[in-house]
CSV table of C-alpha atoms in Angstrom, one decimal:
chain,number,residue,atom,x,y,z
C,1,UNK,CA,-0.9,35.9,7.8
C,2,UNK,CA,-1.8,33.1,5.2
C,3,UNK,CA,1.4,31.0,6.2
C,4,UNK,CA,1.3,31.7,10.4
C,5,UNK,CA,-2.1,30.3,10.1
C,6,UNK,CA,-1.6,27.8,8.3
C,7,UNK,CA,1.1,27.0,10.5
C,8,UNK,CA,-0.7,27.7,13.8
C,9,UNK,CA,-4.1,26.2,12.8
C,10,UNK,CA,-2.9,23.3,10.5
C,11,UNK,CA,0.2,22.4,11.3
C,12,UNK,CA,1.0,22.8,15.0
C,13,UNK,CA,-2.5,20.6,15.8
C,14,UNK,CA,-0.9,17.9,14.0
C,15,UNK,CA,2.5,18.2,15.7
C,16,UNK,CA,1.2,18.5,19.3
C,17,UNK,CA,-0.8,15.4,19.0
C,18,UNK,CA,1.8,13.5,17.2
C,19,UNK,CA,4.0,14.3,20.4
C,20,UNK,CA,1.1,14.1,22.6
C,21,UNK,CA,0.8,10.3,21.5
C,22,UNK,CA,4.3,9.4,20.9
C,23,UNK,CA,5.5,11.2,23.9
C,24,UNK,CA,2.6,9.4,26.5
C,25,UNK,CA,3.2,5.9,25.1
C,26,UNK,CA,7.0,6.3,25.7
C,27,UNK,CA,7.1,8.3,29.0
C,28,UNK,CA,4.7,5.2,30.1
C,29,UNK,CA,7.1,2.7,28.8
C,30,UNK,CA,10.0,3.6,30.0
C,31,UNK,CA,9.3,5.4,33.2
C,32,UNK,CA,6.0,4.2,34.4
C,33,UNK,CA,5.8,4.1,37.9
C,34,UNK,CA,6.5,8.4,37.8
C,35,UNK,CA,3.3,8.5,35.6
C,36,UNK,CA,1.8,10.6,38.2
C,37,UNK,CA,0.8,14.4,39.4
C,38,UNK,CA,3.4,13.7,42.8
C,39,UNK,CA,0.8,14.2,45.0
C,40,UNK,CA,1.9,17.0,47.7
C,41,UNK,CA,-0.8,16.5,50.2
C,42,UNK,CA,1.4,14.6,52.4
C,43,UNK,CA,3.6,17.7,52.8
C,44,UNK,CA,0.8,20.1,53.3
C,45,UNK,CA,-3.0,19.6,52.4
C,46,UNK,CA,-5.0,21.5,54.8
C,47,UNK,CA,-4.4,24.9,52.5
C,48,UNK,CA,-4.0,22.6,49.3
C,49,UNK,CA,-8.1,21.4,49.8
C,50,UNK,CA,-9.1,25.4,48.6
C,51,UNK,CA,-6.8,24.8,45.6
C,52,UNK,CA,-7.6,21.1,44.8
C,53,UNK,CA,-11.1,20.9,44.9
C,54,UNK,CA,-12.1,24.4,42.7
C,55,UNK,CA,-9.5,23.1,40.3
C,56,UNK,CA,-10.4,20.0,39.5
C,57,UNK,CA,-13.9,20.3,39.8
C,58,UNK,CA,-13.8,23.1,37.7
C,59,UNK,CA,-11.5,21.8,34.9
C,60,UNK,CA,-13.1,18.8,34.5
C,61,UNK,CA,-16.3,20.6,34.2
C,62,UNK,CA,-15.0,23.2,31.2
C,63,UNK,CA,-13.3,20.0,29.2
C,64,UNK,CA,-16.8,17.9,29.5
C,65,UNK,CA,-18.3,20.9,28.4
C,66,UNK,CA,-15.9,21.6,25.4
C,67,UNK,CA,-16.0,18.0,24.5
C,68,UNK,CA,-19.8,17.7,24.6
C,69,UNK,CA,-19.2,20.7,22.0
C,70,UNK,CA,-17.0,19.3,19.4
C,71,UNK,CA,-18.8,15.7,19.6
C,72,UNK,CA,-22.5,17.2,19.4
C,73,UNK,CA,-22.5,20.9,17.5
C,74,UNK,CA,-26.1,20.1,16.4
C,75,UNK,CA,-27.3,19.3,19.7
C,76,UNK,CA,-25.8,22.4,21.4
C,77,UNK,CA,-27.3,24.9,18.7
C,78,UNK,CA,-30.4,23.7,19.1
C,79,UNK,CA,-30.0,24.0,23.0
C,80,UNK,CA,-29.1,27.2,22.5
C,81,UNK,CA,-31.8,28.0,20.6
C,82,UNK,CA,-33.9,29.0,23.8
C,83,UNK,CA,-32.9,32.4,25.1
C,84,UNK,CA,-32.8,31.3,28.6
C,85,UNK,CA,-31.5,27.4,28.2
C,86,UNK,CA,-28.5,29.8,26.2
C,87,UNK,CA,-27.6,32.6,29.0
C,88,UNK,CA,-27.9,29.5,31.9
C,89,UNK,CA,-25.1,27.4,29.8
C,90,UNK,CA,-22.9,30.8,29.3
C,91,UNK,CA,-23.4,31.3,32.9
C,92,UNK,CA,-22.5,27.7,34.1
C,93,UNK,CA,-19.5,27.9,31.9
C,94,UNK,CA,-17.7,30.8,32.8
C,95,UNK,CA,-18.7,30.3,36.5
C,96,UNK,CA,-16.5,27.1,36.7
C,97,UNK,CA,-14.1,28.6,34.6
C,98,UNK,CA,-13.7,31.4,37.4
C,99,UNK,CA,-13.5,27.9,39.9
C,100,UNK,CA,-10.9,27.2,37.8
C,101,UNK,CA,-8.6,30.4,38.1
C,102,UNK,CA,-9.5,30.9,42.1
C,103,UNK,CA,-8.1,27.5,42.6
C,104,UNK,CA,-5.2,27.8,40.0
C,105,UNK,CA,-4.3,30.7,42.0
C,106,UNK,CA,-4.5,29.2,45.0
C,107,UNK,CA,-2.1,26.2,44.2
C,108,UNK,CA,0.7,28.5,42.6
C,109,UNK,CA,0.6,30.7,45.7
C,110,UNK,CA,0.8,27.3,48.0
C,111,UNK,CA,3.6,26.0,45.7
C,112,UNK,CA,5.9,29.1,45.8
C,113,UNK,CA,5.2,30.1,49.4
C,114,UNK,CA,5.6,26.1,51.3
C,115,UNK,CA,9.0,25.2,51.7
C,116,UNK,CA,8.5,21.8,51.4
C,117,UNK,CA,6.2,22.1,48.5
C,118,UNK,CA,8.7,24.2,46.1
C,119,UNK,CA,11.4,21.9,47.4
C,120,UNK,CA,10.1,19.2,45.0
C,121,UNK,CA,8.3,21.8,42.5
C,122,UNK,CA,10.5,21.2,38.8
C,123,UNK,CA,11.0,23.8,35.8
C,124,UNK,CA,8.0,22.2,34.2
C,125,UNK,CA,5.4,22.6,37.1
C,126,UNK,CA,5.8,26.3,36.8
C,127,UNK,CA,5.7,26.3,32.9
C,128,UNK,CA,2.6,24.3,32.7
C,129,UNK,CA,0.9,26.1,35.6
C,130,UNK,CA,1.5,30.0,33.7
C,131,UNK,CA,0.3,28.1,31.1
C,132,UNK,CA,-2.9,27.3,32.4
C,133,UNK,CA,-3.0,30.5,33.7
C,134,UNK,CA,-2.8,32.2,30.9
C,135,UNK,CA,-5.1,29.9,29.4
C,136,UNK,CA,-7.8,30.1,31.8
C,137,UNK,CA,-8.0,33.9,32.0
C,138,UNK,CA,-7.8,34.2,28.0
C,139,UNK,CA,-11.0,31.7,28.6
C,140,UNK,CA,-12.6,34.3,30.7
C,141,UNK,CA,-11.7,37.0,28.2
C,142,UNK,CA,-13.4,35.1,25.1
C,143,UNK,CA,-16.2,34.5,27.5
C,144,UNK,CA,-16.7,38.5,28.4
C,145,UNK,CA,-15.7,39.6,25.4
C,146,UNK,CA,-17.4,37.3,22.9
C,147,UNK,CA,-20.6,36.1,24.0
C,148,UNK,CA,-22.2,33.2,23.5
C,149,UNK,CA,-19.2,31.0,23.0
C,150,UNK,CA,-20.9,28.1,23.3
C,151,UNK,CA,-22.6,28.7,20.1
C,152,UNK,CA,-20.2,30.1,18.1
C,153,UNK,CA,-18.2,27.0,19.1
C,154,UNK,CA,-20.4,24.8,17.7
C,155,UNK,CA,-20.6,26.5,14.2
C,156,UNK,CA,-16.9,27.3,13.7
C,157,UNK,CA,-14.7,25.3,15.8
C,158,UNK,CA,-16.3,22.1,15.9
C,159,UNK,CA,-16.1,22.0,11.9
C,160,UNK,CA,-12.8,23.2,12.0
C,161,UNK,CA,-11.7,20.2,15.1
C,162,UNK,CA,-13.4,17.8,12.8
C,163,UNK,CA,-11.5,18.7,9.9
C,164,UNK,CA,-8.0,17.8,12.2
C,165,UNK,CA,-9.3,14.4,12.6
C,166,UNK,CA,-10.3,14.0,8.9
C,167,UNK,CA,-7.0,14.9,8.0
C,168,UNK,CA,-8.8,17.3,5.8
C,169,UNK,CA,-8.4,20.7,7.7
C,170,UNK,CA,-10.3,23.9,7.0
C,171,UNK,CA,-9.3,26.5,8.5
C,172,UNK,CA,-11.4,29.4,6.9
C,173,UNK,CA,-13.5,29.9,9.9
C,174,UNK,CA,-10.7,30.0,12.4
C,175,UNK,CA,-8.6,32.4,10.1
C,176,UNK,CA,-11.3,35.0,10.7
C,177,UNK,CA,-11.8,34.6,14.6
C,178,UNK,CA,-10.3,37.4,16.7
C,179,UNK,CA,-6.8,37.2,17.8
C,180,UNK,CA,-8.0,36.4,21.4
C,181,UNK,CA,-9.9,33.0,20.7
C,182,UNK,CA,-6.9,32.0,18.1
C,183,UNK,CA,-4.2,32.5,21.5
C,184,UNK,CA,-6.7,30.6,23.2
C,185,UNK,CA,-7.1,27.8,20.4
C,186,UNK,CA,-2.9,27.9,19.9
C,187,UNK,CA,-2.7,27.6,24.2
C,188,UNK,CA,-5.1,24.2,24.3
C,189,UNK,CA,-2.9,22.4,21.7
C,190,UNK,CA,0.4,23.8,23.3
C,191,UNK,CA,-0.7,22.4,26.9
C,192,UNK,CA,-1.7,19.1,24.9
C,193,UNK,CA,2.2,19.0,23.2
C,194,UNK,CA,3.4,19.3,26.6
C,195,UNK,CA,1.3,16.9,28.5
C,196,UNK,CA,3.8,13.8,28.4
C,197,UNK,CA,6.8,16.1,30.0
C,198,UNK,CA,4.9,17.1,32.7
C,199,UNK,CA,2.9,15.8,35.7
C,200,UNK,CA,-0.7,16.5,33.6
C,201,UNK,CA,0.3,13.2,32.5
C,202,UNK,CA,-1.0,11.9,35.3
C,203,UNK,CA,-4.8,12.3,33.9
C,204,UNK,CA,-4.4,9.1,31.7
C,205,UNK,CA,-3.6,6.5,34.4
C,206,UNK,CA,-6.5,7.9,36.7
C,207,UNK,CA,-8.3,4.7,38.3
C,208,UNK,CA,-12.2,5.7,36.3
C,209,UNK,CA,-12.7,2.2,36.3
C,210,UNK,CA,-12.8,2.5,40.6
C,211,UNK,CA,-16.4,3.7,39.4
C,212,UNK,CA,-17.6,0.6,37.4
C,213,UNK,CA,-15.6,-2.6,38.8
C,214,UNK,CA,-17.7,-5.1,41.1
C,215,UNK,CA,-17.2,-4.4,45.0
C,216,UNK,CA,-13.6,-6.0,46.3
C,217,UNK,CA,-14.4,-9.3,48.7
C,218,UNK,CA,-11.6,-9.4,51.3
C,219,UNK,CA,-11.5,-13.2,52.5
C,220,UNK,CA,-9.3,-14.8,55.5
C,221,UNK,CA,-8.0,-17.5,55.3
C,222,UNK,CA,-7.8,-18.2,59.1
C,223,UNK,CA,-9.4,-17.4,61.9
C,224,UNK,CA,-8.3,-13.9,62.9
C,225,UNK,CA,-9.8,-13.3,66.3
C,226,UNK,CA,-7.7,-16.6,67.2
C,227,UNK,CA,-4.5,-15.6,65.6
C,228,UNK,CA,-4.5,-11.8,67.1
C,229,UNK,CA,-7.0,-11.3,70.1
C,230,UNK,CA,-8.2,-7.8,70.4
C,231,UNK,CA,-8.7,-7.5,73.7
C,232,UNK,CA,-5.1,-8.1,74.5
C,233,UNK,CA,-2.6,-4.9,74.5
C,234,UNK,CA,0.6,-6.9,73.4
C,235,UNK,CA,1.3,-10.4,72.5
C,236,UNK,CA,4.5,-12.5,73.1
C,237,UNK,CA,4.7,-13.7,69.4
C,238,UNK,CA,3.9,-11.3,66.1
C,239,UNK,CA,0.8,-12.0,64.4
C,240,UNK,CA,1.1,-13.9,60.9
C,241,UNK,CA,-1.7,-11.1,59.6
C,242,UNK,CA,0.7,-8.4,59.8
C-alpha cells in the first residue's frame, strides 16, 4: 500500500497538473476558437434550464467552498467551532452537492435521449460526465458517511494540498483516510488531468471580467433616424447601419 499511495497521493497530483497546465496552454494555442463547452441550447434549451441552472450553481458553490477550505483551514476550524455555525455549513454543503447530482442527471438523460444533442455529444463528454458522476455521489457518500467533512478537511487535507504546492508532500494524513475519501481525492485530480481534452476547458476563458469592466458606450456616428426612418415598412435603398 506504501507504493500505490505514494503513487496515488504524490505522484499522480503532480502529473495531472503538469498536464493540466501544459495541456490548457497548448489546446489554447493551437485550437483556440474550440476553447468552449459547445453550447447546446440552440438545439434544445427549454429541458436543458432544469439541468444548467442546478449544475452550475451548485458546482460552483462546492469548488468555492473547497477552495475557501484549502486557502483558510484556520478560519474554517474556528467556524466550526460553534455547534450550530458547524451542522448549517454541513448542511449548505451537501445540499448543493445534491443540486449538483439532480442537475448532472438531468443533462446526461437530455444528452442521450435528444437526437440532436447526442448527434454532436463526443467519447469525452460521456467520460467526463460518469466522471462527475461518480464524483459527485462519492461526495455525498463522504458527506453521509463521514461527518463533518468540512472540518476534517481543514486539518488533513488542507496540510496535505499545501504540501503539493511546496513540492514537499506529506502524505501521512491522507494514507490513513478511508478508501472512500482517497477515490474521492484520486477522482478531483483525474477530472483536473483531463480538463484540457475535454469541453470543462471551457471554465478558463469564461468572460468574469463582464462583472468588473466599465459600462460599454455605443456611439453613432450619423444620424440614424435620418439614415433608416422607423416609421417606414421598406426602403428603396439598404441602410448603411446594417
Amino acid at each position: 500500500m506504501t507504493a500505490l499511495n505514494n503513487f496515488l497521493f504524490i505522484a499522480f497530483p503532480y502529473i495531472a497538473i503538469g498536464i493540466f497546465l501544459v495541456g490548457s496552454v497548448w489546446r489554447y494555442r493551437t485550437n483556440g476558437f474550440k476553447v468552449s463547452a459547445l453550447s447546446s441550447q440552440f438545439l434544445e434549451g427549454k429541458a436543458g434550464f432544469w439541468g444548467i441552472v442546478p449544475f452550475h450553481i451548485g458546482i460552483l458553490v462546492l469548488f468555492l467552498g473547497h477552495l475557501f477550505v484549502f486557502l483558510f483551514p484556520e478560519t474554517v476550524i474556528n467556524v466550526n467551532a460553534n455547534p450550530v455555525r458547524l451542522v448549517t455549513h454541513e448542511g449548505i454543503a451537501f445540499t448543493f452537492g445534491i443540486s449538483v447530482l439532480v442537475g448532472l442527471i438531468f443533462l446526461m438523460t437530455r444528452r442521450l435521449t435528444h437526437p440532436r444533442i447526442l448527434a454532436v455529444t463526443t467519447k469525452m463528454d460521456i467520460v467526463i460526465e460518469l466522471l462527475l458522476l461518480s464524483q459527485i455521489l462519492l461526495g455525498c457518500w463522504v458527506a453521509l458517511g463521514y461527518r463533518w467533512g468540512s472540518s476534517w478537511f481543514a486539518s488533513d487535507l488542507s496540510p496535505y494540498l499545501w504540501s503539493i504546492f511546496k513540492l514537499n508532500p506529506d502524505i501521512t494524513a491522507v494514507a490513513a483516510l478511508p478508501v472512500a475519501i482517497k477515490l474521492h481525492i484520486v477522482g478531483a485530480f483525474t477530472i483536473l488531468l483531463l480538463i484540457p481534452f475535454t469541453r470543462l476547458i471551457h471554465f478558463l476563458v469564461a468572460p468574469f471580467h463582464y462583472l468588473f469592466r466599465p459600462y460599454q458606450v455605443v456611439m453613432w456616428n450619423w444620424d440614424k433616424n435620418a439614415i433608416r426612418e422607423p416609421r417606414t415598412a421598406w426602403q428603396i435603398f439598404r441602410p448603411r447601419n446594417n
